[in-house]
Amino acid sequence: MNIKNVKAAVVLMAVTAGYAYQTSHLPERTLPNTPDPSFFPWINTVLALVLTCALLYQGLFIKKNNNNPLVKNRKNGLALLALAVFLVFIITLPYLGFILAAIPFVAVFMWFYGEQRKTVLIIGALGIPVILYVLFRHGFGVMLPRGLLAGLIA
Amino acid sequence: MNPEILEGFLQASLPMSLMATAAGSLLGLIVGMIPGMTISTGIIIVLPVTFVLDPVISVSLLLGLYVGGMMGGSFAAVLLNIPGTPSASATAIDGYPMSVRGEAGLALGTAIIASFIGGLFSFFCLYFIAPLLAEVALQFRAPDLFSLVFFGLTIICSFAAKSLVKGLLSAVIGLMLVTVGMDPVMGTARFTFGEVNMMGGIHFLTAMIGLFAVPQLIENLISSQAGQSDERAQSRIISLLPNLKQLSRMIKPVSIGSITGAFLGILPGVGGPIAAFISYDYTKKLSKNQQDFGKGCIEGIAAPESANNAVTGGALIPMMTLGIPGDPVTAILIGALMIHGLSPGPLLFMERGDFAYSVIFAFFWANIFNLIIALSALRLLVKLLATPKALLMPSIAILCVVGSYSLRNNFFDVYVMFFFGLLGLAMRWLNMPVVPLLLALVLGGQLEEHLRVALTGSRGDVSIFFTSPVSLLFLILSMVSIIWSFYSARKGKKDG
């Protein structure tokens, strides 16, 4: 038995059920001989159901053959931590602004990637956000948020 | 001469376009050669820039990166025995032994010249075949277009997946996601949950950034923590250009590689790695010195390198003429063109012939600049193999955010990107390929639209898909593709 496939199949079945429920609530159109807006989603529902059943079957009856490095590796805790840091960065971005949110993010990520030297960490954490901010905001006209620094920087 | 051809050539040859092509080639060579970086990552880096540039300049930049990335992958393969891109895997077989023998310069020189010839050959294929194919495709009606898109989707799924069920499931998830937003025929809101930001649907490029970049960031983090330190190029690069005798030995493998690569590139889903290995295999079988292969011979580098670069021009043919992407990079190119309101497909040649030809000539210039930059700056480029990931990866993470935000200056897209990043990680955890999902996101909208238009036209009669000869042909090809992938999967399991 392949537990991973079974778990995935169960999750995907739940998603398919939710998708089918939403599809059944789509408004109907009364134009003659015209497929409704729900026509294509119903096809997707049937396909998803058939394939998740096939995945469930594979998970239950086909021998496990796992060589996925992401699963084998014991460092997945750090990966989750990195994702959490990334999430904090994108959530705080609109409020703190690009530069202020990016400085701690870059510092933490550099440290995660093995950079231990304090000087390099400080230069990288300050330099990368500032360079990218100037390049995109003033070079390419991307309106990156200024946040708390709104009155201080252009 | 057709005035559109001349106009296309002039647009692609403007100083800004040429500079963009050169910059793209340089960046492509860099990202291609750094293990752990892919051409897709390189495109993510430049994507926010392309939104503000003129379409021709954007395409020049992206094509330069595409072609450069293909060539750059061979540098790491030769010097470190780590292919920079999957397409360079076959190059490592003979490239690395040559490097160990102290012939790294010759191996790289062979790779550069073979890549250039392969790329140039595929340019001619693109130039001559694409307009003809576009003219044929203009005759297609809704049922034919549906079957064509369906064919593109099935062939991509079958080639992208090690497990057919997971590959198809990945595509279906993409098709489900593509239904979020306004219905393409009637404009009904679907699966938006009252969220205004979801009315426009999920932007394909946002999804692409998340699916490719976030898992790569995490995988690189895991590998760096696991103590897999970056190796450094050990070999000194002395002579770069092969002599006449060595050049003559390259003729046969380069011819095999170029033809194989350009032909396989046209088929959606085949891609560089398959073309490289097939051409390597053919060259070896046709060689008088089969025993030299694998020990470091220039034929073993010339064949796969010409093949993987010939794939680039081949892959542009279905993209330009049918709107069907041949690989993830051409899928991204379609997305980048859509940002500028340009839809690749047969109408592109009719409505914007000048632009279509400017893409073709930009591809030509990309190959030229690639050769020039690779030969002149190789020694400097090789030093970039030592770029610390601690600086590179946080920058890429920030560029992912900037890239998704700058699409519509909207934070919602950033959150969508992160969601797709998590989805990409979950899919890798499950050994489920992300490419079918990505391509379903590109093709799904067209698939639904053509299906519903065809059924509306036929008053709900599905026989329309079987009575049209073109549609029937594509449906038969789709069946062949699915059966073939079942057969290959079973054969692969039997062979162990």
XYZ file of C-alpha atoms in Angstrom:
650
model
C 0.000 0.000 0.000
C 1.165 3.515 -0.793
C -0.200 5.707 1.982
C 0.833 8.896 0.172
C -1.285 8.063 -2.868
C -4.218 7.059 -0.682
C -4.044 10.358 1.246
C -3.778 12.320 -2.002
C -6.694 10.444 -3.539
C -8.878 11.129 -0.490
C -8.012 14.850 -0.505
C -8.613 15.091 -4.259
C -11.929 13.285 -3.921
C -13.011 15.818 -1.321
C -11.917 18.654 -3.625
C -13.799 17.034 -6.519
C -16.908 16.719 -4.357
C -16.685 20.427 -3.457
C -16.151 21.299 -7.113
C -19.172 19.198 -8.120
C -21.291 20.880 -5.446
C -20.297 24.330 -6.692
C -20.895 23.238 -10.304
C -24.415 22.101 -9.456
C -25.123 25.615 -8.173
C -23.966 27.416 -11.323
C -26.741 29.411 -13.025
C -28.489 27.787 -15.956
C -28.818 29.479 -19.311
C -31.891 28.914 -21.419
C -30.393 29.588 -24.853
C -31.459 26.735 -27.161
C -28.841 24.109 -28.093
C -26.125 25.901 -26.161
C -24.031 24.116 -23.526
C -24.437 25.703 -20.100
C -21.580 27.313 -18.152
C -21.615 24.149 -16.030
C -21.030 21.896 -19.064
C -17.217 21.915 -18.983
C -16.955 21.796 -15.159
C -19.117 18.645 -15.194
C -16.699 17.017 -17.650
C -13.850 17.976 -15.323
C -15.735 16.517 -12.371
C -16.212 13.159 -14.082
C -12.575 13.040 -15.221
C -11.310 13.999 -11.762
C -13.501 11.379 -10.134
C -12.320 8.606 -12.460
C -8.667 9.553 -12.037
C -8.810 9.918 -8.251
C -10.436 6.466 -8.092
C -7.546 5.160 -10.208
C -5.069 6.864 -7.852
C -6.841 5.342 -4.850
C -6.646 1.927 -6.489
C -2.922 2.433 -7.140
C -2.442 3.544 -3.568
C -4.260 0.553 -2.123
C -3.109 -2.248 -4.388
C 0.156 -1.293 -6.070
C 3.469 -1.690 -4.272
C 5.131 1.419 -2.902
C 8.063 2.671 -4.952
C 9.223 5.922 -3.445
C 12.406 7.661 -4.469
C 11.292 11.209 -3.929
C 14.104 13.272 -2.372
C 11.576 15.644 -0.799
C 10.108 12.763 1.178
C 13.326 10.989 2.073
C 15.040 14.087 3.374
C 14.889 14.814 7.077
C 15.257 18.563 6.608
C 11.602 19.118 5.816
C 11.102 21.006 9.092
C 13.370 23.737 7.810
C 11.457 23.780 4.544
C 8.232 24.383 6.451
C 9.908 27.136 8.444
C 11.116 28.758 5.210
C 7.593 28.633 3.825
C 6.274 30.225 7.011
C 8.842 33.020 6.694
C 7.837 33.493 3.057
C 4.184 33.703 4.095
C 4.960 36.277 6.799
C 6.859 38.300 4.193
C 3.982 38.436 1.708
C 1.423 39.168 4.426
C 3.416 42.051 5.941
C 4.430 43.422 2.543
C 1.397 45.695 1.984
C 1.686 47.178 5.493
C 5.437 47.490 6.036
C 6.272 48.215 2.425
C 8.675 46.431 0.108
C 11.972 47.460 1.672
C 11.052 47.028 5.343
C 9.385 43.653 4.758
C 12.159 42.373 2.513
C 15.115 43.207 4.795
C 14.370 40.629 7.520
C 13.129 38.162 4.908
C 16.377 38.284 2.938
C 18.457 38.076 6.125
C 16.591 34.997 7.354
C 16.694 33.314 3.936
C 20.418 33.990 3.554
C 20.959 32.441 6.958
C 18.834 29.438 5.990
C 20.967 28.985 2.892
C 24.067 28.765 5.044
C 25.418 32.312 5.178
C 26.865 32.815 8.673
C 29.036 35.937 8.228
C 27.321 38.891 9.885
C 28.786 41.505 7.528
C 27.635 39.611 4.436
C 24.226 39.056 6.003
C 23.810 42.775 6.733
C 25.068 43.898 3.325
C 22.915 41.312 1.512
C 19.796 42.001 3.580
C 20.050 45.739 2.983
C 21.497 45.682 -0.522
C 19.214 43.194 -2.273
C 15.891 44.857 -1.318
C 17.146 48.371 -1.993
C 18.650 47.474 -5.381
C 15.531 45.579 -6.459
C 13.250 48.353 -5.212
C 15.123 51.058 -7.116
C 15.393 48.888 -10.224
C 11.725 47.959 -10.406
C 10.089 51.073 -8.994
C 12.203 53.636 -10.813
C 13.653 51.581 -13.669
C 10.599 49.636 -14.760
C 7.752 51.595 -13.187
C 6.409 48.762 -11.023
C 4.516 50.427 -8.165
C 6.095 48.468 -5.321
C 4.546 49.485 -1.979
C 6.464 51.975 0.153
C 4.505 51.172 3.328
C 5.854 52.814 6.479
C 8.568 54.541 4.469
C 5.999 56.374 2.318
C 7.087 59.843 3.360
C 10.782 59.038 3.381
C 11.531 57.398 0.045
C 10.546 58.151 -3.520
C 10.060 40.169 -50.586
C 6.962 40.091 -48.427
C 6.871 43.508 -46.677
C 5.905 41.834 -43.399
C 9.067 39.747 -43.490
C 11.149 42.887 -44.022
C 9.270 44.752 -41.299
C 9.725 41.800 -38.928
C 13.430 41.680 -39.667
C 13.803 45.424 -39.089
C 11.907 45.293 -35.788
C 13.998 42.398 -34.541
C 17.170 44.182 -35.653
C 16.518 47.492 -33.902
C 19.285 48.373 -31.420
C 16.966 47.923 -28.413
C 15.778 44.533 -29.667
C 19.341 43.399 -30.291
C 20.421 44.592 -26.847
C 17.516 42.704 -25.297
C 18.455 39.562 -27.242
C 22.071 39.849 -26.110
C 21.039 40.455 -22.490
C 18.661 37.491 -22.661
C 21.373 35.254 -24.115
C 23.815 36.261 -21.389
C 21.277 35.678 -18.632
C 20.212 32.407 -20.274
C 23.799 31.166 -20.370
C 24.170 32.063 -16.687
C 20.946 30.468 -15.436
C 21.426 27.488 -17.717
C 24.878 26.757 -16.362
C 24.101 27.110 -12.647
C 22.871 23.750 -11.357
C 19.531 24.108 -9.622
C 18.508 27.001 -11.846
C 16.346 26.376 -14.890
C 15.349 28.347 -17.951
C 11.922 28.773 -16.342
C 13.586 30.410 -13.324
C 15.480 32.721 -15.645
C 12.229 33.704 -17.292
C 10.687 34.393 -13.879
C 13.568 36.785 -13.186
C 12.962 38.823 -16.341
C 9.190 38.478 -16.441
C 8.363 41.687 -14.526
C 10.637 43.582 -16.908
C 8.853 42.265 -19.986
C 5.513 43.702 -18.827
C 6.760 47.231 -19.352
C 8.749 46.631 -22.526
C 7.617 46.743 -26.134
C 6.358 43.277 -27.292
C 9.199 42.781 -29.797
C 11.820 43.709 -27.191
C 10.155 41.430 -24.617
C 10.137 38.506 -27.022
C 13.756 39.180 -28.006
C 14.746 39.076 -24.346
C 12.803 35.874 -23.666
C 14.028 34.096 -26.788
C 17.609 35.056 -26.006
C 17.117 33.538 -22.581
C 15.510 30.394 -23.990
C 18.300 29.738 -26.483
C 21.059 30.792 -24.060
C 19.655 28.590 -21.312
C 19.730 25.546 -23.571
C 23.398 26.138 -24.339
C 24.332 27.139 -20.789
C 23.092 23.830 -19.440
C 25.947 22.045 -21.198
C 28.637 24.074 -19.390
C 27.836 22.613 -15.982
C 27.355 19.192 -17.587
C 30.870 19.303 -19.049
C 32.654 20.918 -16.103
C 30.825 19.467 -13.103
C 29.035 16.411 -14.495
C 25.819 18.099 -13.270
C 23.574 19.052 -16.199
C 22.512 22.680 -15.766
C 19.252 21.811 -17.508
C 17.619 18.398 -18.160
C 18.348 18.844 -21.873
C 22.083 18.756 -21.175
C 21.961 15.347 -19.461
C 23.196 13.503 -22.550
C 26.039 16.017 -22.982
C 27.511 15.034 -19.609
C 28.093 11.443 -20.795
C 31.006 12.448 -23.007
C 31.564 16.040 -21.901
C 32.667 15.302 -18.366
C 35.202 12.580 -19.283
C 36.770 15.066 -21.716
C 36.889 17.634 -18.943
C 38.599 15.149 -16.626
C 41.134 14.472 -19.392
C 41.975 18.194 -19.471
C 40.006 18.872 -22.667
C 37.265 20.978 -21.092
C 37.880 23.820 -23.557
C 37.496 21.549 -26.564
C 34.364 19.963 -25.082
C 32.790 23.356 -24.427
C 33.843 24.667 -27.849
C 32.238 21.623 -29.483
C 29.073 22.168 -27.457
C 28.907 25.852 -28.405
C 29.412 25.261 -32.140
C 27.021 22.298 -32.263
C 24.386 24.268 -30.345
C 24.756 27.160 -32.759
C 24.353 24.973 -35.855
C 21.378 23.134 -34.331
C 19.739 26.447 -33.419
C 20.387 27.912 -36.870
C 18.964 24.830 -38.588
C 15.808 25.104 -36.514
C 15.575 28.805 -37.408
C 15.329 27.853 -41.090
C 12.699 25.232 -40.251
C 10.770 27.881 -38.321
C 11.119 30.436 -41.116
C 9.920 28.121 -43.884
C 7.446 25.815 -42.107
C 5.666 28.193 -39.701
C 3.955 30.449 -42.293
C 2.813 27.434 -44.344
C 1.425 25.670 -41.278
C -0.318 28.863 -40.178
C -1.993 29.110 -43.581
C -3.298 25.542 -43.248
C -4.410 26.160 -39.643
C -6.440 29.183 -40.767
C -8.883 26.807 -42.439
C -9.619 25.068 -39.124
C -13.114 25.447 -37.672
C -14.229 25.111 -34.052
C -14.395 21.253 -34.003
C -10.939 21.027 -35.610
C -9.542 23.528 -33.139
C -11.026 21.630 -30.215
C -9.496 18.354 -31.428
C -6.173 20.072 -32.062
C -6.032 21.511 -28.540
C -7.135 18.148 -27.151
C -4.327 16.469 -29.079
C -1.844 18.981 -27.688
C -3.072 18.258 -24.200
C -2.962 14.463 -24.471
C 0.481 14.332 -26.012
C 1.829 16.666 -23.358
C 0.326 14.653 -20.516
C 1.587 11.374 -21.842
C 5.136 12.612 -22.259
C 5.260 14.637 -19.084
C 4.174 11.900 -16.739
C 6.072 8.948 -15.367
C 2.736 7.780 -14.027
C -0.071 8.267 -16.513
C -2.736 8.561 -13.811
C -0.827 11.286 -11.992
C 0.006 13.083 -15.240
C -3.623 13.121 -16.336
C -4.765 14.081 -12.855
C -2.371 17.002 -12.926
C -3.899 18.119 -16.231
C -7.438 17.768 -14.856
C -6.531 19.890 -11.813
C -5.334 22.501 -14.320
C -8.615 22.231 -16.244
C -10.556 22.674 -13.001
C -8.536 25.740 -12.089
C -9.035 27.225 -15.534
C -12.799 27.300 -14.967
C -12.360 29.798 -12.123
C -13.506 33.243 -13.258
C -15.719 34.347 -16.123
C -17.078 31.665 -18.394
C -15.453 32.270 -21.837
C -18.673 31.946 -23.848
C -21.437 33.537 -21.765
C -19.539 35.556 -19.195
C -21.053 33.812 -16.164
C -18.988 34.016 -12.971
C -17.867 30.552 -11.860
C -16.176 29.442 -8.635
C -15.339 33.027 -7.643
C -16.968 32.855 -4.188
C -17.930 36.500 -4.574
C -14.282 37.577 -4.697
C -13.825 40.367 -7.263
C -10.162 39.477 -7.815
C -11.147 36.025 -8.997
C -13.501 37.280 -11.704
C -10.593 37.579 -14.141
C -9.554 34.012 -13.399
C -6.194 32.718 -12.295
C -3.416 34.339 -14.247
C -1.333 31.690 -15.895
C 1.959 33.459 -15.202
C 1.195 33.829 -11.490
C 0.537 30.100 -11.334
C 3.698 29.366 -13.266
C 5.884 31.432 -10.923
C 4.506 29.605 -7.909
C 4.604 26.143 -9.437
C 8.198 26.358 -10.591
C 10.037 28.797 -8.350
C 8.762 28.049 -4.841
C 9.435 24.278 -4.963
C 12.846 25.010 -6.445
C 13.678 27.401 -3.603
C 12.714 24.765 -1.076
C 14.548 21.942 -2.837
C 17.690 24.049 -3.030
C 17.332 24.847 0.659
C 17.045 21.160 1.520
C 20.025 20.241 -0.634
C 22.157 23.050 0.826
C 21.268 21.916 4.354
C 21.987 18.307 3.447
C 25.588 19.334 2.803
C 25.456 19.051 -0.975
C 27.823 21.945 -1.481
C 28.334 23.491 -4.851
C 31.201 21.960 -6.705
C 33.587 24.253 -8.441
C 34.834 23.971 -11.947
C 38.153 22.203 -11.721
C 39.278 22.252 -15.304
C 41.254 25.018 -16.832
C 39.919 26.108 -20.169
C 42.770 26.265 -22.621
C 41.865 25.811 -26.300
C 38.254 26.434 -27.197
C 37.843 26.039 -30.934
C 38.078 22.591 -32.510
C 40.570 22.191 -35.383
C 39.518 21.275 -38.928
C 39.837 17.541 -38.366
C 37.698 17.760 -35.252
C 35.180 19.952 -37.074
C 34.844 17.372 -39.830
C 34.104 14.719 -37.178
C 31.207 16.897 -36.024
C 29.392 16.990 -39.393
C 27.510 13.701 -39.056
C 26.460 14.030 -35.382
C 25.425 17.644 -35.854
C 23.333 16.725 -38.907
C 21.623 13.905 -37.006
C 21.103 16.090 -33.929
C 19.765 19.083 -35.849
C 17.235 17.112 -37.889
C 16.124 14.988 -34.921
C 15.877 18.002 -32.607
C 13.934 20.222 -35.006
C 11.508 17.414 -35.874
C 10.941 16.325 -32.269
C 10.661 19.945 -31.170
C 7.627 20.377 -33.416
C 5.849 17.575 -31.555
C 4.339 19.081 -28.420
C 5.665 17.609 -25.223
C 8.782 15.845 -26.504
C 11.302 18.479 -25.484
C 15.083 18.733 -25.341
C 16.054 15.773 -23.130
C 14.359 13.170 -25.349
C 15.730 14.735 -28.529
C 19.232 14.838 -27.042
C 19.221 11.176 -25.988
C 17.676 9.946 -29.264
C 20.238 11.802 -31.367
C 23.060 10.584 -29.100
C 21.824 7.032 -29.524
C 21.509 7.302 -33.325
C 24.925 8.896 -33.650
C 26.468 6.145 -31.571
C 24.754 3.419 -33.596
C 25.885 4.954 -36.894
C 29.438 5.617 -35.719
C 32.443 3.489 -36.636
C 33.959 4.244 -33.235
C 31.154 3.166 -30.938
C 33.642 2.167 -28.256
C 34.708 5.822 -27.804
C 31.237 6.936 -26.738
C 30.948 7.454 -23.019
C 34.702 7.886 -22.673
C 34.803 11.440 -23.954
C 34.428 11.946 -27.706
C 33.308 15.101 -29.477
C 30.635 13.248 -31.470
C 28.943 12.409 -28.165
C 28.746 16.117 -27.353
C 27.932 17.441 -30.816
C 24.860 15.244 -31.351
C 22.910 16.029 -28.151
C 23.926 19.680 -28.107
C 22.791 20.314 -31.692
C 19.596 18.380 -30.921
C 18.596 20.275 -27.775
C 19.170 23.633 -29.415
C 17.328 22.553 -32.570
C 14.369 21.727 -30.329
C 13.965 25.431 -29.493
C 13.109 26.473 -33.050
C 11.025 23.338 -33.552
C 9.002 24.067 -30.389
C 8.311 27.587 -31.631
C 6.554 26.220 -34.740
C 3.398 24.821 -33.015
C 3.478 27.744 -30.591
C 3.489 30.362 -33.333
C 1.160 28.661 -35.781
C -1.294 26.716 -33.631
C -0.981 28.381 -30.237
C 0.069 25.005 -28.780
C 3.109 25.167 -26.499
C 5.734 22.495 -27.041
C 7.265 22.788 -23.579
C 6.958 24.899 -20.401
C 9.143 27.659 -21.820
C 6.998 28.127 -24.914
C 3.938 28.012 -22.632
C 5.448 30.904 -20.685
C 6.183 32.702 -23.965
C 2.498 32.410 -24.877
C 1.603 33.942 -21.516
C 4.108 36.739 -22.020
C 2.645 37.520 -25.458
C -0.884 37.497 -24.052
C 0.141 40.201 -21.571
C 0.726 42.386 -24.625
C -2.604 41.440 -26.158
C -1.057 39.098 -28.726
C -2.397 35.587 -29.136
C -0.070 33.095 -30.822
C -1.879 31.021 -33.428
C -2.686 31.116 -37.144
C -4.306 34.542 -36.869
C -1.036 36.017 -35.634
C 0.476 35.594 -39.108
C -2.597 37.113 -40.745
C -3.267 40.013 -38.373
C 0.239 40.781 -37.112
C 2.505 39.233 -39.735
C 5.227 41.778 -38.980
C 5.263 40.752 -35.330
C 5.221 37.031 -36.176
C 8.273 37.491 -38.389
C 9.985 39.658 -35.778
C 9.710 36.678 -33.391
C 11.312 34.434 -36.015
C 14.158 36.878 -36.633
C 14.615 37.503 -32.911
C 15.190 33.759 -32.648
C 17.823 34.043 -35.383
C 19.609 36.848 -33.533
C 19.400 34.901 -30.284
C 21.431 32.115 -31.866
C 23.988 34.548 -33.249
C 24.435 36.372 -29.921
C 24.604 33.108 -28.101
C 27.562 32.020 -30.185
C 29.340 35.351 -29.809
C 28.790 35.672 -26.049
C 29.557 32.042 -25.303
C 32.829 32.079 -27.247
C 34.010 35.449 -26.006
C 32.977 35.341 -22.366
C 33.195 31.647 -21.569
C 36.086 31.914 -19.121
C 34.269 34.648 -17.213
C 30.943 32.806 -17.292
C 32.475 29.648 -15.859
C 33.473 31.618 -12.761
C 29.772 32.294 -12.140
C 29.340 28.620 -11.341
C 30.622 29.635 -7.918
C 27.810 32.149 -7.257
C 26.695 31.581 -3.650
C 23.128 30.351 -3.300
C 22.763 32.422 -0.127
C 22.633 35.540 -2.331
C 20.902 34.008 -5.325
C 17.938 32.289 -3.705
C 16.569 35.173 -1.570
C 16.791 37.381 -4.669
C 14.794 34.844 -6.669
C 12.207 34.614 -3.874
C 11.764 38.386 -3.951
C 11.583 38.395 -7.743
C 8.775 35.835 -7.553
C 6.826 38.279 -5.416
C 7.659 41.269 -7.622
C 6.809 39.290 -10.769
C 3.384 38.194 -9.580
C 2.580 41.584 -8.025
C 3.543 43.568 -11.114
C 1.106 41.656 -13.369
C -1.819 43.765 -12.110
C -0.259 45.706 -9.199
C -2.367 43.527 -6.938
C -1.390 41.620 -3.805
C -4.040 39.023 -4.521
C -1.796 37.670 -7.297
C 1.052 37.326 -4.786
C -1.126 35.175 -2.540
C -2.229 33.120 -5.554
C 1.438 32.641 -6.446
C 2.139 31.375 -2.928
C -0.852 29.024 -3.106
C 0.511 27.586 -6.353
C 3.903 27.260 -4.697
C 2.341 25.071 -2.019
C 0.460 23.146 -4.699
C 3.718 22.641 -6.605
C 5.412 21.327 -3.461
C 2.527 18.964 -2.748
C 2.714 17.699 -6.321
C 6.452 17.082 -6.063
C 5.880 15.273 -2.801
C 3.447 13.037 -4.660
C 5.756 12.629 -7.674
C 3.019 14.274 -9.727
C 4.315 16.263 -12.713
C 3.448 19.977 -12.742
C 3.919 20.475 -16.492
C 0.509 19.010 -17.486
C -1.186 21.326 -14.966
C 0.659 24.292 -16.377
C -0.214 23.418 -19.950
C -3.830 22.757 -19.015
C -3.919 26.272 -17.623
C -2.693 27.562 -20.993
C -4.857 25.376 -23.193
C -7.899 24.787 -20.975
C -9.662 28.026 -21.841
C -9.312 27.375 -25.566
C -10.399 23.780 -25.123
C -13.639 24.780 -23.407
C -14.348 27.628 -25.793
C -13.872 25.560 -28.972
C -15.848 22.662 -27.513
C -18.827 24.807 -26.619
C -18.751 26.833 -29.839
C -18.570 23.616 -31.881
C -21.470 22.065 -29.984
C -23.526 25.234 -30.271
C -22.893 25.276 -34.040
C -23.909 21.640 -34.405
C -26.959 22.039 -32.119
C -25.442 19.709 -29.569
C -24.541 16.989 -32.081
C -21.179 15.485 -31.040
C -20.739 13.723 -34.391
C -19.346 17.029 -35.695
C -15.978 16.036 -34.182
C -15.914 12.836 -36.240
C -17.338 14.066 -39.534
C -14.740 16.785 -40.007
C -11.616 15.074 -41.488
C -9.175 17.406 -39.691
C -10.891 16.932 -36.359
C -10.997 13.174 -36.881
C -7.287 13.133 -37.714
C -6.407 14.948 -34.495
C -8.676 12.699 -32.442
C -7.009 9.616 -33.945
C -3.610 11.117 -33.178
C -4.797 11.772 -29.621
C -5.808 8.137 -29.250
C -2.454 7.007 -30.656
C -0.719 9.300 -28.196
C -2.645 7.938 -25.203
C -2.232 4.293 -26.267
C 1.449 4.864 -26.942
C 1.977 6.315 -23.492
C 0.197 3.339 -21.908
C 2.409 1.029 -23.957
C 5.592 2.944 -23.050
C 4.692 2.950 -19.370
C 4.091 -0.814 -19.365
C 7.247 -1.473 -21.378
C 9.258 0.743 -19.018
C 7.974 -1.213 -16.010
C 8.772 -4.562 -17.677
C 12.299 -3.376 -18.498
C 12.682 -2.353 -14.871
